[in-house]
Amino acid sequence: MRRTAFITIPALACTLLVSVACAAALGPTGISPGSLLSLPNAWTIIWDVRLPRVIAAALVGCALAVAGTAMQGLFRNPMADPHIIGTSSGGALGATIAIVLFAGAGRPVFAFAGAMAATFAVYFISRKRGKIPVETLLLSGIALSTLLAALLSFLMYTAGRSLHQIMFWLMGGLWNVSWDDVIVALPILVGCAGIYLFARDVNILSLSEEDATHLGVNVEGLKRILLVLSALVAGIAVAVAGSIGFIGLITPHVMRLIVGPDHRLLFPAAALAGAILLVWSDTLTRTFTNDMPVGIITACFGAPFFIYLLRSRMKT
Amino acid sequence: MKPVEIIDIDVSYGAKKILEAITFHADAGEILGIIGPNGSGKTTLLKAMSRVVARDSGEIRLDSRNLDTLGYRELARQVAVVPQDISIGFDYTVRDIVMMGRHPYIGRLASETLRDVEICDHAMHLTNVAHLTGMSIHDISGGERQRVLIARALAQEPKILLLDEATSNLDVSHQVEILNIIRDLTGKITVVSVFHDLNLAAYYCDRLLLLKDRKVYATGTPEEVLTYENIREIFQMETLVKPHPLTGRPYILPVYTHQSGVGTNRRVHVVCGGGTGSDILQLLHAAGFTVTCGILNVLDTDYGTAMHLGLPCVAEPPFHGITPESLSGLRECLDDADAIVVTAMPIGRGNLDNLRVLLDYRTKPIILYSRNSNSPMEDYTGGEAAAVLADLETRGALRVEEAEELLARLSQGYSGRS
């Protein structure tokens, strides 16, 4: 455990609170504390439009970061992330089915089911003699994501939905978020708390599966629980905000550099950092870029980071 | 009540049988070594004991309790495993790794207590890694990492410690250091370890289990298991098995046999003694000569070598002069031999007849072989032996100092007469 760890978590928590406050104040209509009193609809903008959106962004960012951290530990593979291995595509397809066939009823449930099916499919496709090599994990994730995205586009297209809606599921965005969506997103906190209970087990599992068995970890049971919980939080995140990439990849890496590999610290640090990252990404897009999908922003700094990781792995 | 009992277990991977009808037990506080050639199922047997690999049939009992009835955490409190080496993907510190050994004792909602910290400190002290506590597991040497893994296993406070060739990636000094640590633990802990190195197994184990082709081939003390016959049968290799001069345990010297075949259909008799003939006996035997030797005292090193190689040897009991019966045995050998080699052996009254008898074989080629011209034959006969040798030389016996030259002379059918 590193000395910086104890400062990092409170510092991140404070940063998140400040970020939420700033993000609520920032936007196309600048609202200063003074104008809250003078402008009649200022409260409405803050309370009904911005605050649910900022809180949803924080929850979704937290969900993606925690799911990414859990998957990296679980697969013993630092390239894992809900977007890359197809969990998000599965969730997006599930949500689309709910929209097209059931007029949106049970959207989070369908997203969760889709996310879980996709996650387990990639897990079983890429597993070879108890190991999950980087190459097969990435390739099977890409193959499955491509297939799922095609199915999603097909469903949307034949149902006569606009390109804008297809784009939402493929790239993610928070432009229609209301308080109802925040309520849908709340189980993310339960899922993350559930994952946190297994932090010590993930530490041990990140050595090797056999070693974890020797140390008293029920490896198969743990993997199932973690995959279900990761798919749960990632699936809900997708149901609320579409499939936003790279938050789950970058956050655990950066936090591991700061707090070390111990998941008892890494999970909370990644949760807070993921929330901060998405709150600011979303604020950026709605303030300066006329509300383009936030996935474009995260991909813009996420993809180069991904390439950097791949290159540095090749060197070793 | 035995700490470990294995009763008639079978293990297979898919359709492939790995272990068949394995039955054995370990006694409390002993080191039991598992040895055998590659692919004989050693590691799988260890994995069956730690329940990483499932059995087809049979039963494993720990302290009379069925292995299958233990929970994951309960099992980890009974049995700890030290793997050969593990690649640790993330940058944990030494203390993080050792503390993982306490996992089976710490509840899901609890965190480690002062007692857990003390147990880890003690384990790190025993394995001499206390000074590495805050270091990254990636920044320490292979030997240190292996000691850290042993500390982690000890932090589990196990009754049984399983080692899977835990030292075979290390150099000799680290192997010995780690095995000494392990041996200091016995009495408190029962150790079952897979060994690759038979000599380390012989030295450190109380008992050995020898596997061959998925089955138990032999069990018992190192002396009982590591016999010349067993090793030849299992590893298909010629060895010399001798008591270690310091420990009395069996010590195995591999014989790097190379069948050149130059000596096929030729007989050579070697007159040697005091260990001066061992290399020649081995060399000629390997080259395909039909070798006989003698007359030797049964306590002589050369006699031991001849027995290991399975060579006919005329021998006498210790401190016994040469009897007429032996002498006629020697004459029979000499009659049949195509050539005779005499090594630079020590000669006293007791074996002088070995030389004298050669004077009767004027027509046989005789080679006087000494490995090193600076160490001539030790003569304890007051010059008599030297006189016989000089006589032999005047009659055409040849002095040779190189093993290669000796081999060349013998295979060319050197006649010795000009």
PDB file of C-alpha atoms in Angstrom, chain A residues 18-239:
ATOM      1  CA  VAL A  18     -16.398  20.450  -7.210  1.00  0.00           C
ATOM      2  CA  SER A  19     -16.702  19.017 -10.729  1.00  0.00           C
ATOM      3  CA  VAL A  20     -20.404  18.318 -10.299  1.00  0.00           C
ATOM      4  CA  ALA A  21     -20.973  21.877  -9.070  1.00  0.00           C
ATOM      5  CA  CYS A  22     -18.934  23.415 -11.894  1.00  0.00           C
ATOM      6  CA  ALA A  23     -20.579  21.217 -14.520  1.00  0.00           C
ATOM      7  CA  ALA A  24     -24.026  22.270 -13.342  1.00  0.00           C
ATOM      8  CA  ALA A  25     -23.024  25.916 -13.678  1.00  0.00           C
ATOM      9  CA  LEU A  26     -21.380  25.542 -17.084  1.00  0.00           C
ATOM     10  CA  GLY A  27     -23.286  25.190 -20.316  1.00  0.00           C
ATOM     11  CA  PRO A  28     -24.514  27.035 -23.387  1.00  0.00           C
ATOM     12  CA  THR A  29     -26.404  29.386 -21.028  1.00  0.00           C
ATOM     13  CA  GLY A  30     -23.872  30.661 -18.526  1.00  0.00           C
ATOM     14  CA  ILE A  31     -25.401  30.747 -15.060  1.00  0.00           C
ATOM     15  CA  SER A  32     -23.634  32.659 -12.306  1.00  0.00           C
ATOM     16  CA  PRO A  33     -24.722  32.532  -8.625  1.00  0.00           C
ATOM     17  CA  GLY A  34     -26.148  36.050  -9.070  1.00  0.00           C
ATOM     18  CA  SER A  35     -28.287  35.158 -12.083  1.00  0.00           C
ATOM     19  CA  LEU A  36     -29.950  32.334 -10.114  1.00  0.00           C
ATOM     20  CA  LEU A  37     -32.065  35.027  -8.478  1.00  0.00           C
ATOM     21  CA  SER A  38     -32.612  37.324 -11.456  1.00  0.00           C
ATOM     22  CA  LEU A  39     -33.254  34.772 -14.245  1.00  0.00           C
ATOM     23  CA  PRO A  40     -36.669  33.175 -13.758  1.00  0.00           C
ATOM     24  CA  ASN A  41     -35.868  29.866 -15.512  1.00  0.00           C
ATOM     25  CA  ALA A  42     -32.315  29.497 -14.139  1.00  0.00           C
ATOM     26  CA  TRP A  43     -33.436  27.078 -11.444  1.00  0.00           C
ATOM     27  CA  THR A  44     -35.341  25.030 -13.992  1.00  0.00           C
ATOM     28  CA  ILE A  45     -32.274  24.742 -16.211  1.00  0.00           C
ATOM     29  CA  ILE A  46     -30.077  23.685 -13.311  1.00  0.00           C
ATOM     30  CA  TRP A  47     -32.538  21.386 -11.571  1.00  0.00           C
ATOM     31  CA  ASP A  48     -34.390  19.750 -14.450  1.00  0.00           C
ATOM     32  CA  VAL A  49     -31.774  19.770 -17.212  1.00  0.00           C
ATOM     33  CA  ARG A  50     -28.222  19.998 -15.940  1.00  0.00           C
ATOM     34  CA  LEU A  51     -28.165  18.311 -12.551  1.00  0.00           C
ATOM     35  CA  PRO A  52     -29.723  14.978 -13.611  1.00  0.00           C
ATOM     36  CA  ARG A  53     -27.401  14.951 -16.602  1.00  0.00           C
ATOM     37  CA  VAL A  54     -24.277  15.620 -14.504  1.00  0.00           C
ATOM     38  CA  ILE A  55     -25.249  13.038 -11.884  1.00  0.00           C
ATOM     39  CA  ALA A  56     -26.003  10.471 -14.589  1.00  0.00           C
ATOM     40  CA  ALA A  57     -22.622  11.216 -16.178  1.00  0.00           C
ATOM     41  CA  ALA A  58     -20.910  10.650 -12.819  1.00  0.00           C
ATOM     42  CA  LEU A  59     -22.736   7.342 -12.265  1.00  0.00           C
ATOM     43  CA  VAL A  60     -22.072   6.092 -15.802  1.00  0.00           C
ATOM     44  CA  GLY A  61     -18.395   7.069 -15.579  1.00  0.00           C
ATOM     45  CA  CYS A  62     -18.126   5.281 -12.249  1.00  0.00           C
ATOM     46  CA  ALA A  63     -19.813   2.161 -13.659  1.00  0.00           C
ATOM     47  CA  LEU A  64     -17.536   1.966 -16.714  1.00  0.00           C
ATOM     48  CA  ALA A  65     -14.364   2.525 -14.679  1.00  0.00           C
ATOM     49  CA  VAL A  66     -15.257  -0.070 -12.034  1.00  0.00           C
ATOM     50  CA  ALA A  67     -16.321  -2.615 -14.668  1.00  0.00           C
ATOM     51  CA  GLY A  68     -13.056  -1.984 -16.537  1.00  0.00           C
ATOM     52  CA  THR A  69     -10.995  -2.410 -13.362  1.00  0.00           C
ATOM     53  CA  ALA A  70     -12.790  -5.639 -12.466  1.00  0.00           C
ATOM     54  CA  MET A  71     -12.346  -7.044 -15.976  1.00  0.00           C
ATOM     55  CA  GLN A  72      -8.646  -6.193 -16.085  1.00  0.00           C
ATOM     56  CA  GLY A  73      -8.094  -8.000 -12.796  1.00  0.00           C
ATOM     57  CA  LEU A  74     -10.333 -10.873 -13.762  1.00  0.00           C
ATOM     58  CA  PHE A  75      -8.795 -11.460 -17.176  1.00  0.00           C
ATOM     59  CA  ARG A  76      -5.309 -10.657 -15.798  1.00  0.00           C
ATOM     60  CA  ASN A  77      -5.150  -8.523 -18.865  1.00  0.00           C
ATOM     61  CA  PRO A  78      -4.644  -4.754 -18.823  1.00  0.00           C
ATOM     62  CA  MET A  79      -6.283  -4.317 -22.247  1.00  0.00           C
ATOM     63  CA  ALA A  80      -9.745  -5.329 -21.039  1.00  0.00           C
ATOM     64  CA  ASP A  81     -12.570  -2.768 -20.904  1.00  0.00           C
ATOM     65  CA  PRO A  82     -16.366  -3.070 -21.319  1.00  0.00           C
ATOM     66  CA  HIS A  83     -16.276  -1.291 -24.674  1.00  0.00           C
ATOM     67  CA  ILE A  84     -13.382  -3.249 -26.169  1.00  0.00           C
ATOM     68  CA  ILE A  85     -14.542  -6.706 -25.172  1.00  0.00           C
ATOM     69  CA  GLY A  86     -18.099  -6.181 -26.404  1.00  0.00           C
ATOM     70  CA  THR A  87     -20.033  -5.762 -23.141  1.00  0.00           C
ATOM     71  CA  SER A  88     -21.223  -2.308 -24.185  1.00  0.00           C
ATOM     72  CA  SER A  89     -22.263  -3.500 -27.668  1.00  0.00           C
ATOM     73  CA  GLY A  90     -24.249  -6.316 -26.055  1.00  0.00           C
ATOM     74  CA  GLY A  91     -25.916  -3.815 -23.735  1.00  0.00           C
ATOM     75  CA  ALA A  92     -26.678  -1.468 -26.606  1.00  0.00           C
ATOM     76  CA  LEU A  93     -28.252  -4.271 -28.645  1.00  0.00           C
ATOM     77  CA  GLY A  94     -30.320  -5.348 -25.625  1.00  0.00           C
ATOM     78  CA  ALA A  95     -31.590  -1.785 -25.088  1.00  0.00           C
ATOM     79  CA  THR A  96     -32.352  -1.441 -28.814  1.00  0.00           C
ATOM     80  CA  ILE A  97     -34.427  -4.621 -28.775  1.00  0.00           C
ATOM     81  CA  ALA A  98     -36.402  -3.207 -25.833  1.00  0.00           C
ATOM     82  CA  ILE A  99     -37.006   0.046 -27.743  1.00  0.00           C
ATOM     83  CA  VAL A 100     -37.914  -1.493 -31.096  1.00  0.00           C
ATOM     84  CA  LEU A 101     -39.989  -4.425 -29.863  1.00  0.00           C
ATOM     85  CA  PHE A 102     -41.384  -3.235 -26.531  1.00  0.00           C
ATOM     86  CA  ALA A 103     -41.466   0.541 -26.938  1.00  0.00           C
ATOM     87  CA  GLY A 104     -38.659   0.984 -24.427  1.00  0.00           C
ATOM     88  CA  ALA A 105     -40.183  -1.035 -21.590  1.00  0.00           C
ATOM     89  CA  GLY A 106     -37.599  -2.842 -19.451  1.00  0.00           C
ATOM     90  CA  ARG A 107     -34.719  -1.148 -21.263  1.00  0.00           C
ATOM     91  CA  PRO A 108     -32.177  -1.542 -18.411  1.00  0.00           C
ATOM     92  CA  VAL A 109     -33.087  -5.194 -17.934  1.00  0.00           C
ATOM     93  CA  PHE A 110     -32.590  -5.903 -21.629  1.00  0.00           C
ATOM     94  CA  ALA A 111     -29.343  -3.935 -21.615  1.00  0.00           C
ATOM     95  CA  PHE A 112     -28.084  -5.966 -18.663  1.00  0.00           C
ATOM     96  CA  ALA A 113     -29.050  -9.262 -20.336  1.00  0.00           C
ATOM     97  CA  GLY A 114     -27.350  -8.223 -23.578  1.00  0.00           C
ATOM     98  CA  ALA A 115     -24.226  -7.051 -21.768  1.00  0.00           C
ATOM     99  CA  MET A 116     -23.978 -10.294 -19.839  1.00  0.00           C
ATOM    100  CA  ALA A 117     -24.513 -12.498 -22.906  1.00  0.00           C
ATOM    101  CA  ALA A 118     -21.814 -10.607 -24.809  1.00  0.00           C
ATOM    102  CA  THR A 119     -19.350 -10.723 -21.882  1.00  0.00           C
ATOM    103  CA  PHE A 120     -19.713 -14.448 -21.304  1.00  0.00           C
ATOM    104  CA  ALA A 121     -19.521 -15.111 -25.054  1.00  0.00           C
ATOM    105  CA  VAL A 122     -16.188 -13.273 -25.351  1.00  0.00           C
ATOM    106  CA  TYR A 123     -14.938 -14.958 -22.194  1.00  0.00           C
ATOM    107  CA  PHE A 124     -15.605 -18.429 -23.564  1.00  0.00           C
ATOM    108  CA  ILE A 125     -14.404 -17.645 -27.096  1.00  0.00           C
ATOM    109  CA  SER A 126     -11.036 -16.256 -25.985  1.00  0.00           C
ATOM    110  CA  ARG A 127     -10.321 -18.715 -23.186  1.00  0.00           C
ATOM    111  CA  LYS A 128      -7.665 -21.270 -23.993  1.00  0.00           C
ATOM    112  CA  ARG A 129      -6.488 -23.770 -21.356  1.00  0.00           C
ATOM    113  CA  GLY A 130      -7.515 -21.519 -18.509  1.00  0.00           C
ATOM    114  CA  LYS A 131      -5.746 -18.494 -19.937  1.00  0.00           C
ATOM    115  CA  ILE A 132      -7.016 -15.507 -21.858  1.00  0.00           C
ATOM    116  CA  PRO A 133      -4.304 -14.208 -24.178  1.00  0.00           C
ATOM    117  CA  VAL A 134      -4.396 -10.500 -25.064  1.00  0.00           C
ATOM    118  CA  GLU A 135      -4.669 -11.118 -28.794  1.00  0.00           C
ATOM    119  CA  THR A 136      -7.624 -13.497 -28.675  1.00  0.00           C
ATOM    120  CA  LEU A 137      -9.431 -11.329 -26.118  1.00  0.00           C
ATOM    121  CA  LEU A 138      -9.113  -8.232 -28.285  1.00  0.00           C
ATOM    122  CA  LEU A 139      -9.926 -10.007 -31.536  1.00  0.00           C
ATOM    123  CA  SER A 140     -12.968 -11.860 -30.233  1.00  0.00           C
ATOM    124  CA  GLY A 141     -14.153  -8.606 -28.628  1.00  0.00           C
ATOM    125  CA  ILE A 142     -13.811  -6.763 -31.933  1.00  0.00           C
ATOM    126  CA  ALA A 143     -15.521  -9.553 -33.885  1.00  0.00           C
ATOM    127  CA  LEU A 144     -18.446  -9.711 -31.483  1.00  0.00           C
ATOM    128  CA  SER A 145     -18.763  -5.907 -31.228  1.00  0.00           C
ATOM    129  CA  THR A 146     -18.881  -5.589 -35.009  1.00  0.00           C
ATOM    130  CA  LEU A 147     -21.578  -8.237 -35.274  1.00  0.00           C
ATOM    131  CA  LEU A 148     -23.650  -6.716 -32.467  1.00  0.00           C
ATOM    132  CA  ALA A 149     -23.311  -3.187 -33.893  1.00  0.00           C
ATOM    133  CA  ALA A 150     -24.501  -4.472 -37.260  1.00  0.00           C
ATOM    134  CA  LEU A 151     -27.531  -6.143 -35.668  1.00  0.00           C
ATOM    135  CA  LEU A 152     -28.271  -2.953 -33.732  1.00  0.00           C
ATOM    136  CA  SER A 153     -28.067  -0.789 -36.853  1.00  0.00           C
ATOM    137  CA  PHE A 154     -30.244  -3.277 -38.749  1.00  0.00           C
ATOM    138  CA  LEU A 155     -32.935  -3.221 -36.056  1.00  0.00           C
ATOM    139  CA  MET A 156     -32.938   0.558 -35.857  1.00  0.00           C
ATOM    140  CA  TYR A 157     -32.875   0.974 -39.619  1.00  0.00           C
ATOM    141  CA  THR A 158     -35.770  -1.381 -40.340  1.00  0.00           C
ATOM    142  CA  ALA A 159     -37.747   0.175 -37.478  1.00  0.00           C
ATOM    143  CA  GLY A 160     -37.415   3.534 -39.258  1.00  0.00           C
ATOM    144  CA  ARG A 161     -35.460   5.268 -36.501  1.00  0.00           C
ATOM    145  CA  SER A 162     -33.265   8.195 -37.336  1.00  0.00           C
ATOM    146  CA  LEU A 163     -29.514   8.033 -37.820  1.00  0.00           C
ATOM    147  CA  HIS A 164     -29.244  10.199 -34.737  1.00  0.00           C
ATOM    148  CA  GLN A 165     -30.640   7.432 -32.544  1.00  0.00           C
ATOM    149  CA  ILE A 166     -28.379   4.761 -34.025  1.00  0.00           C
ATOM    150  CA  MET A 167     -25.450   7.059 -33.414  1.00  0.00           C
ATOM    151  CA  PHE A 168     -26.537   7.456 -29.793  1.00  0.00           C
ATOM    152  CA  TRP A 169     -26.207   3.731 -29.128  1.00  0.00           C
ATOM    153  CA  LEU A 170     -22.938   3.368 -31.008  1.00  0.00           C
ATOM    154  CA  MET A 171     -21.148   6.412 -29.598  1.00  0.00           C
ATOM    155  CA  GLY A 172     -23.029   7.265 -26.460  1.00  0.00           C
ATOM    156  CA  GLY A 173     -24.416  10.551 -25.227  1.00  0.00           C
ATOM    157  CA  LEU A 174     -26.340  12.040 -22.338  1.00  0.00           C
ATOM    158  CA  TRP A 175     -28.550  14.561 -24.139  1.00  0.00           C
ATOM    159  CA  ASN A 176     -31.963  13.180 -23.169  1.00  0.00           C
ATOM    160  CA  VAL A 177     -31.211  12.370 -19.551  1.00  0.00           C
ATOM    161  CA  SER A 178     -33.876  13.143 -16.946  1.00  0.00           C
ATOM    162  CA  TRP A 179     -34.323  12.333 -13.278  1.00  0.00           C
ATOM    163  CA  ASP A 180     -35.976   9.065 -14.345  1.00  0.00           C
ATOM    164  CA  ASP A 181     -32.680   8.000 -15.936  1.00  0.00           C
ATOM    165  CA  VAL A 182     -30.807   8.863 -12.750  1.00  0.00           C
ATOM    166  CA  ILE A 183     -33.125   6.516 -10.869  1.00  0.00           C
ATOM    167  CA  VAL A 184     -32.456   3.824 -13.465  1.00  0.00           C
ATOM    168  CA  ALA A 185     -28.716   4.429 -12.963  1.00  0.00           C
ATOM    169  CA  LEU A 186     -28.795   4.190  -9.153  1.00  0.00           C
ATOM    170  CA  PRO A 187     -28.355   0.366  -9.039  1.00  0.00           C
ATOM    171  CA  ILE A 188     -24.871   1.077 -10.428  1.00  0.00           C
ATOM    172  CA  LEU A 189     -23.882   2.055  -6.888  1.00  0.00           C
ATOM    173  CA  VAL A 190     -25.162  -1.267  -5.550  1.00  0.00           C
ATOM    174  CA  GLY A 191     -23.277  -3.164  -8.254  1.00  0.00           C
ATOM    175  CA  CYS A 192     -20.051  -1.281  -7.554  1.00  0.00           C
ATOM    176  CA  ALA A 193     -20.396  -1.903  -3.812  1.00  0.00           C
ATOM    177  CA  GLY A 194     -20.911  -5.595  -4.609  1.00  0.00           C
ATOM    178  CA  ILE A 195     -17.756  -5.674  -6.725  1.00  0.00           C
ATOM    179  CA  TYR A 196     -15.831  -3.901  -3.952  1.00  0.00           C
ATOM    180  CA  LEU A 197     -16.615  -6.744  -1.542  1.00  0.00           C
ATOM    181  CA  PHE A 198     -14.443  -8.980  -3.728  1.00  0.00           C
ATOM    182  CA  ALA A 199     -11.498  -6.566  -3.931  1.00  0.00           C
ATOM    183  CA  ARG A 200      -9.152  -8.821  -1.967  1.00  0.00           C
ATOM    184  CA  ASP A 201     -10.158 -11.848  -4.038  1.00  0.00           C
ATOM    185  CA  VAL A 202      -9.455  -9.907  -7.248  1.00  0.00           C
ATOM    186  CA  ASN A 203      -5.985  -9.079  -5.916  1.00  0.00           C
ATOM    187  CA  ILE A 204      -5.276 -12.764  -5.520  1.00  0.00           C
ATOM    188  CA  LEU A 205      -6.938 -13.746  -8.783  1.00  0.00           C
ATOM    189  CA  SER A 206      -4.734 -11.255 -10.605  1.00  0.00           C
ATOM    190  CA  LEU A 207      -1.716 -13.487  -9.775  1.00  0.00           C
ATOM    191  CA  SER A 208      -2.994 -16.664 -11.434  1.00  0.00           C
ATOM    192  CA  GLU A 209      -6.099 -18.820 -11.223  1.00  0.00           C
ATOM    193  CA  GLU A 210      -4.186 -21.782  -9.835  1.00  0.00           C
ATOM    194  CA  ASP A 211      -2.462 -19.658  -7.240  1.00  0.00           C
ATOM    195  CA  ALA A 212      -5.801 -18.150  -6.234  1.00  0.00           C
ATOM    196  CA  THR A 213      -7.185 -21.658  -5.671  1.00  0.00           C
ATOM    197  CA  HIS A 214      -4.226 -22.436  -3.414  1.00  0.00           C
ATOM    198  CA  LEU A 215      -5.010 -19.332  -1.365  1.00  0.00           C
ATOM    199  CA  GLY A 216      -8.611 -20.333  -0.755  1.00  0.00           C
ATOM    200  CA  VAL A 217     -10.420 -18.470  -3.534  1.00  0.00           C
ATOM    201  CA  ASN A 218     -13.324 -20.224  -5.254  1.00  0.00           C
ATOM    202  CA  VAL A 219     -12.040 -19.163  -8.658  1.00  0.00           C
ATOM    203  CA  GLU A 220     -14.895 -20.283 -10.897  1.00  0.00           C
ATOM    204  CA  GLY A 221     -17.495 -18.849  -8.530  1.00  0.00           C
ATOM    205  CA  LEU A 222     -15.617 -15.565  -8.236  1.00  0.00           C
ATOM    206  CA  LYS A 223     -15.317 -15.208 -12.009  1.00  0.00           C
ATOM    207  CA  ARG A 224     -19.033 -15.772 -12.477  1.00  0.00           C
ATOM    208  CA  ILE A 225     -19.982 -13.260  -9.790  1.00  0.00           C
ATOM    209  CA  LEU A 226     -17.597 -10.624 -11.117  1.00  0.00           C
ATOM    210  CA  LEU A 227     -18.676 -11.083 -14.728  1.00  0.00           C
ATOM    211  CA  VAL A 228     -22.352 -10.792 -13.737  1.00  0.00           C
ATOM    212  CA  LEU A 229     -21.738  -7.687 -11.603  1.00  0.00           C
ATOM    213  CA  SER A 230     -19.527  -6.053 -14.243  1.00  0.00           C
ATOM    214  CA  ALA A 231     -22.117  -6.769 -16.921  1.00  0.00           C
ATOM    215  CA  LEU A 232     -24.787  -5.361 -14.589  1.00  0.00           C
ATOM    216  CA  VAL A 233     -23.124  -2.003 -14.021  1.00  0.00           C
ATOM    217  CA  ALA A 234     -21.894  -1.698 -17.617  1.00  0.00           C
ATOM    218  CA  GLY A 235     -25.307  -2.744 -18.961  1.00  0.00           C
ATOM    219  CA  ILE A 236     -27.100  -0.096 -16.892  1.00  0.00           C
ATOM    220  CA  ALA A 237     -24.558   2.501 -17.979  1.00  0.00           C
ATOM    221  CA  VAL A 238     -25.290   1.638 -21.607  1.00  0.00           C
ATOM    222  CA  ALA A 239     -29.060   1.750 -21.040  1.00  0.00           C
TER     223      ALA A 239
END
